[in-house]
Short mmCIF file of C-alpha atoms in Angstrom, two decimals:
data_model
loop_
_atom_site.label_atom_id
_atom_site.label_comp_id
_atom_site.label_asym_id
_atom_site.label_seq_id
_atom_site.Cartn_x
_atom_site.Cartn_y
_atom_site.Cartn_z
CA MET Z 1 17.65 1.91 -19.82
CA ILE Z 2 14.75 0.35 -17.94
CA LYS Z 3 13.80 -3.13 -19.05
CA LEU Z 4 10.99 -5.23 -17.61
CA VAL Z 5 11.26 -8.92 -18.43
CA ASP Z 6 8.42 -11.42 -17.99
CA ILE Z 7 6.95 -9.76 -14.90
CA HIS Z 8 4.27 -11.68 -13.03
CA LYS Z 9 2.44 -10.23 -10.04
CA SER Z 10 -0.67 -11.46 -8.26
CA PHE Z 11 -2.57 -10.23 -5.22
CA GLY Z 12 -4.28 -13.29 -3.78
CA LYS Z 13 -6.08 -14.91 -6.70
CA GLN Z 14 -6.08 -11.74 -8.80
CA LYS Z 15 -3.38 -11.69 -11.47
CA VAL Z 16 -2.37 -8.07 -12.07
CA LEU Z 17 0.75 -8.42 -14.23
CA ASN Z 18 0.89 -11.46 -16.44
CA GLY Z 19 4.26 -11.99 -18.14
CA LEU Z 20 4.74 -8.30 -18.91
CA ASN Z 21 7.68 -7.20 -21.09
CA LEU Z 22 8.62 -3.56 -21.74
CA GLU Z 23 11.71 -1.55 -22.67
CA ILE Z 24 11.81 2.12 -21.78
CA GLU Z 25 14.18 4.22 -23.83
CA ASP Z 26 16.62 6.68 -22.25
CA GLY Z 27 15.98 10.39 -22.63
CA LYS Z 28 12.42 9.90 -23.86
CA THR Z 29 8.96 10.11 -22.31
CA THR Z 30 7.12 6.80 -22.30
CA VAL Z 31 3.45 6.91 -21.38
CA ILE Z 32 1.79 3.76 -20.11
CA ILE Z 33 -1.95 3.82 -20.70
CA GLY Z 34 -4.65 1.45 -19.57
CA ARG Z 35 -7.83 1.22 -17.56
CA SER Z 36 -8.12 2.36 -13.95
CA GLY Z 37 -7.31 -0.58 -11.71
CA GLY Z 38 -5.54 -2.31 -14.59
CA GLY Z 39 -2.16 -2.48 -12.87
CA LYS Z 40 -0.50 0.74 -14.09
CA SER Z 41 0.43 1.94 -10.61
CA VAL Z 42 1.58 -1.57 -9.70
CA LEU Z 43 3.84 -1.53 -12.76
CA LEU Z 44 5.29 1.86 -11.74
CA LYS Z 45 5.93 0.59 -8.21
CA HIS Z 46 7.84 -2.36 -9.67
CA ILE Z 47 10.08 -0.03 -11.65
CA ILE Z 48 11.20 1.82 -8.52
CA GLY Z 49 11.32 -1.26 -6.27
CA LEU Z 50 8.36 -0.37 -4.03
CA MET Z 51 6.94 -3.76 -5.04
CA ARG Z 52 8.74 -6.93 -5.97
CA PRO Z 53 7.39 -9.19 -8.73
CA ASP Z 54 6.40 -12.80 -8.06
CA SER Z 55 8.74 -13.62 -10.94
CA GLY Z 56 10.60 -11.74 -13.65
CA GLN Z 57 13.30 -9.07 -13.80
CA VAL Z 58 13.29 -5.29 -13.51
CA LEU Z 59 16.56 -4.10 -15.06
CA VAL Z 60 17.69 -0.50 -14.52
CA ASP Z 61 20.94 0.18 -16.41
CA GLY Z 62 21.50 -3.58 -16.40
CA VAL Z 63 21.01 -4.00 -12.62
CA ASP Z 64 18.18 -6.32 -11.57
CA MET Z 65 16.17 -4.37 -8.97
CA THR Z 66 14.46 -7.53 -7.75
CA LYS Z 67 17.74 -8.99 -6.46
CA LEU Z 68 18.91 -5.97 -4.46
CA ASN Z 69 18.90 -5.62 -0.68
CA ASP Z 70 17.58 -2.45 1.03
CA LYS Z 71 20.94 -0.67 0.98
CA GLU Z 72 21.61 -1.40 -2.70
CA LEU Z 73 18.04 -0.47 -3.57
CA ASN Z 74 18.48 2.89 -1.82
CA GLU Z 75 21.61 3.56 -3.88
CA ILE Z 76 19.85 2.90 -7.16
CA ARG Z 77 16.80 4.89 -6.11
CA LYS Z 78 18.96 8.02 -6.10
CA LYS Z 79 18.73 7.83 -9.90
CA PHE Z 80 14.96 8.24 -9.61
CA GLY Z 81 12.46 10.95 -8.85
CA MET Z 82 8.75 10.32 -8.59
CA LEU Z 83 5.67 12.51 -8.71
CA PHE Z 84 2.86 10.79 -6.85
CA GLN Z 85 -0.80 11.05 -7.79
CA GLU Z 86 -1.63 13.36 -4.87
CA ALA Z 87 1.95 14.70 -4.78
CA ALA Z 88 2.62 12.99 -1.39
CA LEU Z 89 4.17 16.13 0.10
CA PHE Z 90 5.09 15.79 3.78
CA ASP Z 91 2.31 17.60 5.70
CA SER Z 92 4.59 18.37 8.61
CA MET Z 93 7.06 20.35 6.47
CA ASN Z 94 6.64 23.52 4.48
CA VAL Z 95 7.19 23.66 0.71
CA GLY Z 96 10.86 24.63 0.98
CA GLU Z 97 11.64 21.83 3.44
CA ASN Z 98 9.80 19.35 1.22
CA VAL Z 99 11.95 20.23 -1.80
CA ALA Z 100 15.06 20.36 0.38
CA PHE Z 101 14.37 16.90 1.84
CA PRO Z 102 16.18 14.74 -0.78
CA LEU Z 103 19.06 17.24 -0.83
CA ARG Z 104 19.45 17.10 2.96
CA GLU Z 105 19.31 13.31 2.85
CA HIS Z 106 21.80 12.68 0.08
CA ALA Z 107 23.65 15.76 -1.18
CA LYS Z 108 26.54 16.65 1.08
CA ILE Z 109 26.26 20.38 0.51
CA LYS Z 110 25.92 23.46 2.69
CA GLU Z 111 22.55 24.77 3.85
CA LYS Z 112 22.94 27.92 1.70
CA GLU Z 113 23.46 25.83 -1.45
CA ILE Z 114 20.47 23.66 -0.56
CA TRP Z 115 18.21 26.71 -0.47
CA GLU Z 116 19.64 27.98 -3.76
CA ILE Z 117 18.76 24.64 -5.41
CA VAL Z 118 15.30 24.68 -3.77
CA ALA Z 119 14.60 28.15 -5.22
CA ASP Z 120 15.96 27.06 -8.60
CA ARG Z 121 13.79 23.92 -8.77
CA LEU Z 122 10.70 25.83 -7.64
CA ARG Z 123 11.41 28.41 -10.33
CA ALA Z 124 11.72 25.57 -12.86
CA VAL Z 125 8.14 24.51 -12.05
CA GLY Z 126 6.86 28.08 -12.18
CA LEU Z 127 6.67 28.82 -8.47
CA THR Z 128 8.48 31.54 -6.57
CA GLY Z 129 8.24 32.75 -3.00
CA VAL Z 130 6.18 29.78 -1.78
CA GLU Z 131 8.91 28.18 0.35
CA GLU Z 132 7.23 29.11 3.63
CA LYS Z 133 3.77 27.84 2.69
CA MET Z 134 2.47 24.57 4.11
CA PRO Z 135 1.21 21.89 1.65
CA SER Z 136 -2.33 22.24 3.05
CA GLU Z 137 -2.38 25.86 1.82
CA LEU Z 138 -1.73 24.87 -1.81
CA SER Z 139 -4.14 24.01 -4.62
CA GLY Z 140 -3.99 20.60 -6.33
CA GLY Z 141 -2.01 21.96 -9.27
CA MET Z 142 0.49 23.74 -7.02
CA ARG Z 143 0.98 20.62 -4.92
CA LYS Z 144 1.86 18.67 -8.07
CA ARG Z 145 4.33 21.35 -9.13
CA VAL Z 146 6.01 21.24 -5.72
CA GLY Z 147 5.99 17.45 -5.98
CA LEU Z 148 7.77 17.73 -9.32
CA ALA Z 149 10.27 20.25 -7.90
CA ARG Z 150 11.03 17.73 -5.12
CA ALA Z 151 11.28 14.87 -7.65
CA ILE Z 152 13.93 16.71 -9.69
CA ALA Z 153 15.77 18.22 -6.71
CA LEU Z 154 18.64 15.72 -6.88
CA HIS Z 155 18.84 15.95 -10.67
CA PRO Z 156 17.74 12.35 -11.25
CA GLN Z 157 18.07 10.45 -14.54
CA ILE Z 158 14.58 8.98 -14.41
CA VAL Z 159 11.33 10.56 -13.24
CA LEU Z 160 8.15 8.55 -12.76
CA PHE Z 161 4.76 10.26 -12.93
CA ASP Z 162 1.68 8.61 -11.42
CA GLU Z 163 -1.34 10.10 -13.21
CA PRO Z 164 -0.01 13.67 -13.17
CA THR Z 165 -3.15 15.33 -14.55
CA THR Z 166 -5.82 13.39 -12.64
CA GLY Z 167 -8.10 15.65 -10.64
CA LEU Z 168 -6.99 18.88 -12.34
CA ASP Z 169 -9.04 21.25 -14.50
CA PRO Z 170 -8.17 21.21 -18.24
CA ILE Z 171 -6.09 24.39 -18.06
CA MET Z 172 -4.04 23.22 -15.09
CA ALA Z 173 -3.72 19.77 -16.73
CA GLU Z 174 -2.27 21.43 -19.82
CA ALA Z 175 0.08 23.50 -17.64
CA ILE Z 176 1.35 20.31 -15.98
CA ASN Z 177 1.77 18.63 -19.40
CA GLN Z 178 3.79 21.61 -20.62
CA LEU Z 179 5.87 21.41 -17.45
CA ILE Z 180 6.57 17.71 -17.98
CA ILE Z 181 7.70 18.39 -21.56
CA GLU Z 182 9.94 21.30 -20.49
CA THR Z 183 11.40 19.48 -17.52
CA GLN Z 184 12.11 16.39 -19.62
CA GLN Z 185 13.95 18.50 -22.20
CA ASN Z 186 15.78 20.81 -19.79
CA PHE Z 187 17.04 18.03 -17.52
CA ASN Z 188 17.31 15.42 -20.31
CA LEU Z 189 15.21 13.00 -18.29
CA THR Z 190 13.86 9.55 -18.96
CA CYS Z 191 10.20 9.97 -18.02
CA VAL Z 192 7.69 7.22 -17.37
CA VAL Z 193 4.14 8.54 -17.12
CA ILE Z 194 1.08 6.50 -16.34
CA SER Z 195 -2.16 8.06 -17.42
CA HIS Z 196 -5.59 7.49 -18.86
CA ASP Z 197 -6.01 11.10 -19.92
CA ILE Z 198 -6.17 10.70 -23.71
CA GLN Z 199 -5.42 14.35 -24.50
CA SER Z 200 -2.31 14.38 -22.34
CA ILE Z 201 -0.78 11.12 -23.53
CA PHE Z 202 -0.38 12.22 -27.14
CA ARG Z 203 0.85 15.62 -25.99
CA ILE Z 204 3.70 14.40 -23.80
CA GLY Z 205 4.57 10.86 -24.91
CA HIS Z 206 7.40 10.03 -27.29
CA LYS Z 207 6.41 6.41 -26.91
CA ILE Z 208 3.11 4.98 -25.73
CA ALA Z 209 2.50 1.53 -24.25
CA MET Z 210 -0.95 0.05 -23.70
CA LEU Z 211 -1.36 -2.18 -20.65
CA TYR Z 212 -4.24 -4.62 -20.92
CA GLU Z 213 -4.95 -7.75 -18.88
CA GLY Z 214 -1.51 -7.69 -17.27
CA ASP Z 215 0.58 -7.32 -20.43
CA ILE Z 216 1.70 -4.62 -22.86
CA ILE Z 217 -0.41 -5.24 -25.93
CA ALA Z 218 0.90 -2.32 -28.03
CA TYR Z 219 3.99 -0.13 -27.98
CA GLY Z 220 4.85 2.63 -30.40
CA THR Z 221 4.89 6.31 -31.22
CA SER Z 222 1.79 8.50 -30.91
CA GLU Z 223 1.12 8.09 -34.62
CA GLU Z 224 1.50 4.31 -34.50
CA ILE Z 225 -0.86 4.03 -31.54
CA ARG Z 226 -3.40 6.39 -33.14
CA ALA Z 227 -3.28 4.37 -36.36
CA SER Z 228 -3.60 1.04 -34.56
CA ASP Z 229 -6.50 -1.20 -35.56
CA ASN Z 230 -6.25 -3.27 -32.40
CA PRO Z 231 -9.88 -3.25 -31.15
CA VAL Z 232 -8.76 -2.78 -27.51
CA ILE Z 233 -6.80 0.37 -28.38
CA VAL Z 234 -9.51 1.66 -30.68
CA GLN Z 235 -12.10 1.24 -27.92
CA PHE Z 236 -9.84 2.76 -25.25
CA LEU Z 237 -8.96 5.84 -27.32
CA ALA Z 238 -12.57 6.35 -28.37
CA GLY Z 239 -13.79 5.91 -24.79
CA SER Z 240 -16.49 3.58 -26.11
CA ILE Z 241 -18.59 1.21 -24.01
CA GLU Z 242 -18.83 -1.26 -26.89
CA GLY Z 243 -15.80 -3.45 -27.56
CA PRO Z 244 -13.52 -6.11 -26.11
CA ILE Z 245 -12.84 -4.13 -22.87
CA ARG Z 246 -15.56 -5.18 -20.51
CA ILE Z 247 -16.95 -2.83 -17.88
CA MET Z 248 -17.08 -4.44 -14.46
CA MET R 1 -22.34 -29.50 15.25
CA ARG R 2 -21.92 -27.02 12.40
CA LEU R 3 -22.26 -24.13 14.87
CA LEU R 4 -19.57 -25.65 17.09
CA ALA R 5 -17.25 -26.02 14.11
CA ALA R 6 -17.89 -22.40 13.14
CA ILE R 7 -17.08 -21.23 16.68
CA PHE R 8 -13.80 -23.18 16.72
CA ASP R 9 -13.02 -21.98 13.22
CA SER R 10 -13.48 -18.36 14.20
CA LEU R 11 -11.55 -18.88 17.46
CA GLY R 12 -8.68 -20.51 15.59
CA LYS R 13 -8.56 -17.70 13.06
CA SER R 14 -8.44 -15.07 15.83
CA VAL R 15 -5.61 -16.88 17.59
CA LEU R 16 -3.66 -17.26 14.33
CA HIS R 17 -4.21 -13.59 13.55
CA ALA R 18 -3.02 -12.56 17.01
CA VAL R 19 0.12 -14.74 16.75
CA GLU R 20 0.84 -13.41 13.26
CA GLU R 21 0.45 -9.82 14.44
CA MET R 22 2.73 -10.39 17.42
CA GLY R 23 5.34 -11.88 15.09
CA ARG R 24 5.14 -8.83 12.83
CA ILE R 25 5.53 -6.45 15.77
CA ILE R 26 8.59 -8.39 16.94
CA LEU R 27 10.03 -8.21 13.40
CA LEU R 28 9.40 -4.46 13.39
CA PHE R 29 11.19 -4.22 16.75
CA LEU R 30 14.22 -6.05 15.33
CA SER R 31 14.17 -3.74 12.32
CA VAL R 32 14.03 -0.72 14.68
CA LEU R 33 17.03 -2.08 16.60
CA SER R 34 19.05 -2.58 13.42
CA TRP R 35 18.23 0.91 12.07
CA MET R 36 18.87 2.53 15.47
CA VAL R 37 22.59 1.85 15.31
CA ARG R 38 23.08 2.97 11.71
CA PRO R 39 23.84 6.57 10.77
CA PRO R 40 22.47 9.13 10.13
CA TRP R 41 21.25 9.68 13.69
CA ARG R 42 18.31 11.99 13.37
CA LEU R 43 18.66 13.93 16.62
CA ARG R 44 16.24 16.64 15.50
CA ASN R 45 13.49 14.05 14.94
CA ILE R 46 14.28 12.34 18.23
CA PHE R 47 14.06 15.60 20.24
CA LYS R 48 10.86 16.56 18.43
CA GLN R 49 9.28 13.25 19.41
CA MET R 50 10.60 13.49 22.97
CA GLU R 51 8.89 16.85 23.26
CA PHE R 52 5.66 15.45 21.83
CA VAL R 53 5.60 12.24 23.87
CA GLY R 54 7.10 13.66 27.05
CA VAL R 55 6.78 17.39 27.57
CA ARG R 56 3.30 17.69 26.15
CA SER R 57 2.04 14.79 28.27
CA ILE R 58 3.12 16.35 31.57
CA PHE R 59 -0.20 18.06 32.31
CA VAL R 60 -2.34 14.97 31.84
CA VAL R 61 0.16 12.81 33.78
CA VAL R 62 0.27 15.27 36.69
CA LEU R 63 -3.51 15.37 36.85
CA THR R 64 -3.83 11.57 36.72
CA GLY R 65 -1.02 10.97 39.21
CA MET R 66 -2.27 13.52 41.72
CA PHE R 67 -5.86 12.34 41.84
CA THR R 68 -4.78 8.70 41.96
CA GLY R 69 -2.58 9.44 44.98
CA MET R 70 -5.40 11.38 46.60
CA VAL R 71 -8.01 8.68 46.11
CA MET R 72 -5.59 6.00 47.30
CA ALA R 73 -5.05 7.94 50.52
CA LEU R 74 -8.79 8.30 50.97
CA GLN R 75 -9.54 4.63 50.34
CA GLY R 76 -6.48 3.44 52.27
CA TYR R 77 -7.44 5.56 55.28
CA HIS R 78 -10.85 3.90 55.57
CA GLY R 79 -9.29 0.46 55.25
CA PHE R 80 -6.40 1.00 57.66
CA ARG R 81 -8.66 2.70 60.21
CA MET R 82 -10.42 -0.64 60.80
CA PHE R 83 -7.33 -1.92 62.56
CA SER R 84 -6.00 1.46 63.71
CA ALA R 85 -3.14 1.61 61.24
CA GLU R 86 -3.95 4.98 59.64
CA SER R 87 -0.29 5.91 59.72
CA MET R 88 0.37 3.28 57.04
CA VAL R 89 -1.53 5.35 54.46
CA GLY R 90 1.62 7.17 53.35
CA SER R 91 3.62 4.03 52.65
CA ALA R 92 0.63 2.38 50.93
CA VAL R 93 0.26 5.35 48.60
CA ALA R 94 4.02 5.55 47.93
CA LEU R 95 4.41 1.80 47.29
CA GLY R 96 1.30 1.70 45.14
CA MET R 97 2.42 4.64 43.07
CA THR R 98 6.07 3.68 42.56
CA ARG R 99 5.52 -0.04 41.93
CA GLU R 100 2.27 -0.08 39.99
CA LEU R 101 0.05 2.89 39.42
CA GLY R 102 2.74 5.38 38.44
CA PRO R 103 4.13 3.37 35.52
CA VAL R 104 0.83 1.77 34.46
CA LEU R 105 -1.39 4.85 34.57
CA THR R 106 1.29 7.05 33.01
CA SER R 107 1.80 4.68 30.11
CA LEU R 108 -1.95 4.25 29.61
CA MET R 109 -2.36 8.03 29.47
CA VAL R 110 0.59 8.37 27.07
CA THR R 111 -0.90 5.57 24.95
CA ALA R 112 -4.18 7.45 24.71
CA ARG R 113 -2.46 10.74 23.91
CA ALA R 114 0.72 9.95 21.99
CA GLY R 115 0.34 6.29 20.91
CA SER R 116 -2.93 7.11 19.17
CA ALA R 117 -1.36 10.17 17.52
CA MET R 118 1.54 8.03 16.25
CA ALA R 119 -0.90 5.59 14.65
CA ALA R 120 -3.00 8.41 13.16
CA GLU R 121 -0.01 10.35 11.81
CA LEU R 122 1.78 7.36 10.30
CA GLY R 123 -1.54 5.98 9.05
CA THR R 124 -2.31 9.23 7.24
CA MET R 125 1.20 9.26 5.80
CA LYS R 126 0.67 5.69 4.59
CA VAL R 127 -2.65 6.29 2.83
CA THR R 128 -1.43 9.55 1.23
CA GLU R 129 1.70 7.76 -0.11
CA GLN R 130 4.07 9.88 2.02
CA ILE R 131 5.72 6.69 3.30
CA ASP R 132 6.20 5.48 -0.29
CA ALA R 133 7.69 8.90 -1.03
CA LEU R 134 10.26 8.32 1.72
CA TYR R 135 11.22 4.97 0.17
CA VAL R 136 11.47 6.59 -3.27
CA MET R 137 13.77 9.30 -1.89
CA ALA R 138 15.98 6.55 -0.46
CA ALA R 139 15.15 7.45 3.15
CA ASN R 140 14.16 4.40 5.17
CA PRO R 141 10.80 5.11 6.90
CA VAL R 142 11.63 2.81 9.83
CA GLN R 143 14.74 4.84 10.54
CA TYR R 144 13.16 8.20 9.76
CA LEU R 145 9.76 7.78 11.43
CA ILE R 146 9.72 4.84 13.82
CA VAL R 147 13.16 4.89 15.47
CA PRO R 148 12.71 8.46 16.88
CA ARG R 149 9.26 7.60 18.23
CA VAL R 150 10.42 4.40 19.92
CA ILE R 151 13.44 6.15 21.47
CA ALA R 152 11.15 8.94 22.69
CA GLY R 153 8.72 6.40 24.19
CA VAL R 154 11.44 4.42 26.01
CA ILE R 155 13.11 7.54 27.44
CA MET R 156 10.16 9.80 28.20
CA VAL R 157 7.65 7.40 29.81
CA PRO R 158 10.04 6.71 32.74
CA PHE R 159 10.57 10.47 33.15
CA LEU R 160 6.82 11.03 33.20
CA THR R 161 6.51 8.17 35.70
CA VAL R 162 8.91 9.95 38.07
CA ILE R 163 6.64 13.00 37.90
CA SER R 164 3.54 10.86 38.37
CA ASP R 165 5.07 9.06 41.39
CA PHE R 166 6.04 12.37 42.96
CA VAL R 167 2.73 14.19 42.51
CA GLY R 168 0.82 11.02 43.47
CA ILE R 169 2.63 10.88 46.81
CA LEU R 170 2.14 14.63 47.16
CA GLY R 171 -1.60 14.18 46.55
CA GLY R 172 -1.67 11.37 49.09
CA TYR R 173 0.16 13.61 51.59
CA PHE R 174 -2.33 16.41 51.02
CA VAL R 175 -5.37 14.19 51.64
CA GLY R 176 -3.73 12.17 54.44
CA VAL R 177 -2.18 15.03 56.39
CA GLN R 178 -4.29 18.07 55.54
CA ILE R 179 -7.74 16.50 55.28
CA LEU R 180 -7.61 13.27 57.31
CA ASN R 181 -5.27 14.66 59.99
CA ILE R 182 -2.60 11.95 59.89
CA ASN R 183 0.60 13.14 61.55
CA SER R 184 2.91 14.60 58.92
CA GLY R 185 6.12 13.18 60.43
CA ILE R 186 4.73 9.68 60.72
CA PHE R 187 3.33 9.85 57.20
CA ILE R 188 6.75 10.72 55.76
CA LYS R 189 8.69 8.37 58.05
CA ASN R 190 6.55 5.43 56.99
CA ILE R 191 7.23 6.22 53.37
CA THR R 192 11.00 6.35 53.84
CA LYS R 193 10.89 3.18 55.95
CA MET R 194 8.81 1.07 53.58
CA VAL R 195 9.78 2.28 50.14
CA GLU R 196 13.13 1.06 48.88
CA LEU R 197 15.07 2.37 45.92
CA ASN R 198 14.43 -0.95 44.19
CA ASP R 199 10.69 -0.23 44.19
CA ILE R 200 11.33 2.98 42.28
CA TYR R 201 13.91 1.48 39.90
CA ASN R 202 11.75 -1.49 39.02
CA GLY R 203 8.79 0.82 38.44
CA LEU R 204 10.91 2.85 36.04
CA ILE R 205 12.13 -0.25 34.18
CA LYS R 206 8.49 -1.22 33.78
CA ALA R 207 7.74 2.27 32.49
CA ALA R 208 10.50 1.97 29.88
CA CYS R 209 9.05 -1.38 28.73
CA PHE R 210 5.58 0.18 28.49
CA GLY R 211 7.02 3.12 26.55
CA LEU R 212 8.50 0.64 24.10
CA ILE R 213 5.19 -1.21 23.78
CA LEU R 214 3.01 1.86 23.22
CA SER R 215 5.33 3.44 20.65
CA LEU R 216 5.99 0.20 18.79
CA VAL R 217 2.31 -0.74 18.63
CA GLY R 218 1.27 2.80 17.63
CA CYS R 219 3.86 2.87 14.83
CA TYR R 220 3.08 -0.70 13.71
CA LYS R 221 -0.64 0.02 13.39
CA GLY R 222 -0.02 3.30 11.59
CA PHE R 223 2.55 1.78 9.27
CA ASN R 224 0.16 -0.99 8.23
CA THR R 225 -2.88 1.19 7.62
CA SER R 226 -4.94 0.71 4.51
CA GLY R 227 -8.30 1.98 3.32
CA GLY R 228 -8.32 5.78 3.49
CA ALA R 229 -9.79 7.83 6.33
CA GLU R 230 -11.73 4.87 7.72
CA GLY R 231 -8.52 2.85 7.82
CA VAL R 232 -6.74 5.59 9.76
CA GLY R 233 -9.56 5.67 12.32
CA ARG R 234 -9.47 1.89 12.66
CA ALA R 235 -5.66 1.85 13.03
CA THR R 236 -5.83 4.50 15.77
CA THR R 237 -8.46 2.62 17.78
CA GLU R 238 -6.66 -0.71 17.35
CA ALA R 239 -3.36 0.87 18.42
CA VAL R 240 -4.83 2.18 21.68
CA VAL R 241 -6.67 -1.06 22.49
CA LEU R 242 -3.77 -3.38 21.61
CA ALA R 243 -1.15 -1.24 23.39
CA SER R 244 -3.29 -0.88 26.53
CA ILE R 245 -4.01 -4.62 26.73
CA THR R 246 -0.37 -5.50 26.09
CA ILE R 247 0.76 -3.05 28.79
CA LEU R 248 -1.62 -4.54 31.36
CA ILE R 249 -0.72 -8.14 30.52
CA SER R 250 3.02 -7.50 30.44
CA ASP R 251 2.69 -5.61 33.75
CA TYR R 252 1.69 -8.85 35.46
CA PHE R 253 4.65 -10.77 34.06
CA LEU R 254 7.14 -7.98 34.72
CA THR R 255 5.86 -7.68 38.30
CA ALA R 256 6.15 -11.45 38.78
CA LEU R 257 9.74 -11.28 37.55
CA MET R 258 10.80 -8.20 39.49
CA PHE R 259 9.21 -8.29 42.94
#
């Protein structure tokens, strides 16, 4: 289980996370929603130890990520996969080598087995025969699929998604949503998705958390969030200009 | 009075920034040293970088070295002729190349070609989250990206300097003997008489230091890039300027120590 306890994080004078608390359940998809620039990515980077909080604890299976040294952090990161917003595929490697990368780094298996897993993971995201292509030859949707194949290559317990449908057309966005649902079920993953795509969040999220002014102001199932009368959530879901969320 | 205060304020800030940056580069160097001795040793990455930094720089280094040797012979000839010592041209070219111009010009050319590319490549990786992806996949970016580049810089710049020294002297020989009619035997004898092995060794030690500087600065600037495409451009320019200045300044101190 991932548990964030009283997380504070500031950049200069700007407070981004302000005493944030959140528990993420195992084997479920939790979607964190909130405004662009509201600290969602910062929160995700805290979960995987890319950023350290000014104060507070990030507990992954009871281990406080904020207290670990580089070596210990690397060990615990093997439990994670992450799909970045722009997929973050290595430009210098082809698709196959990208997916094979975590396997080559950490799985002590033969080259033949590596390529079998690569083909299997690419098949799982609906791609076949693209191993030789370079990332620059792929469309946005394909890049994200390859990114997901790489994220699940080592069969992680937890996969983090940074705005997986941003920049995609509605059909491709739906395809990615479907893929997240299938992958979560097939690999029994704990998924943490950050998004502000209203259609997607209710489609994929078992639990939804709303981040506002550095804290989680609501947490619940899709139905609970939809039924919420909190003016911030109502305004956010309606995409209205009028309301407590101010446009800067 | 206010203007004076503003000038001192800005001067102080620049000095503080420079000291802070130097400290960060030294910290990166220590990190490189500590990751260098830990497995896995990424030989494939190291050889790839050695090819990029070394083999692909040969053409530009040969061209620079040869014309530098040639122009030194030409200039030296006119100088030495004033007191009838034309035969010293060979040793002047050889000493100049091995002690100074070989290592300095080679490393400046490699800075422009490979140091800038290091900053641009790592900078692009930084702004497209590829470096974060390495962290997430539990692969340390210092070990994966920077260590191979620094090793390649330290090993290949001295090799390129040897080539530069050689073709520089060859260029000097061509101009001195073939064009300016200096006696070939005297030209070569003066070189062997005046140039000691120490001159060559010290030049190569300098080259290794410059290789370290250019790769470390290139990687540091790339690794700390922010702000999209503009940031990558800025990091690349800053890497070339900072590495070139550091090479020229450290050249003075290394020379003072060695010769």
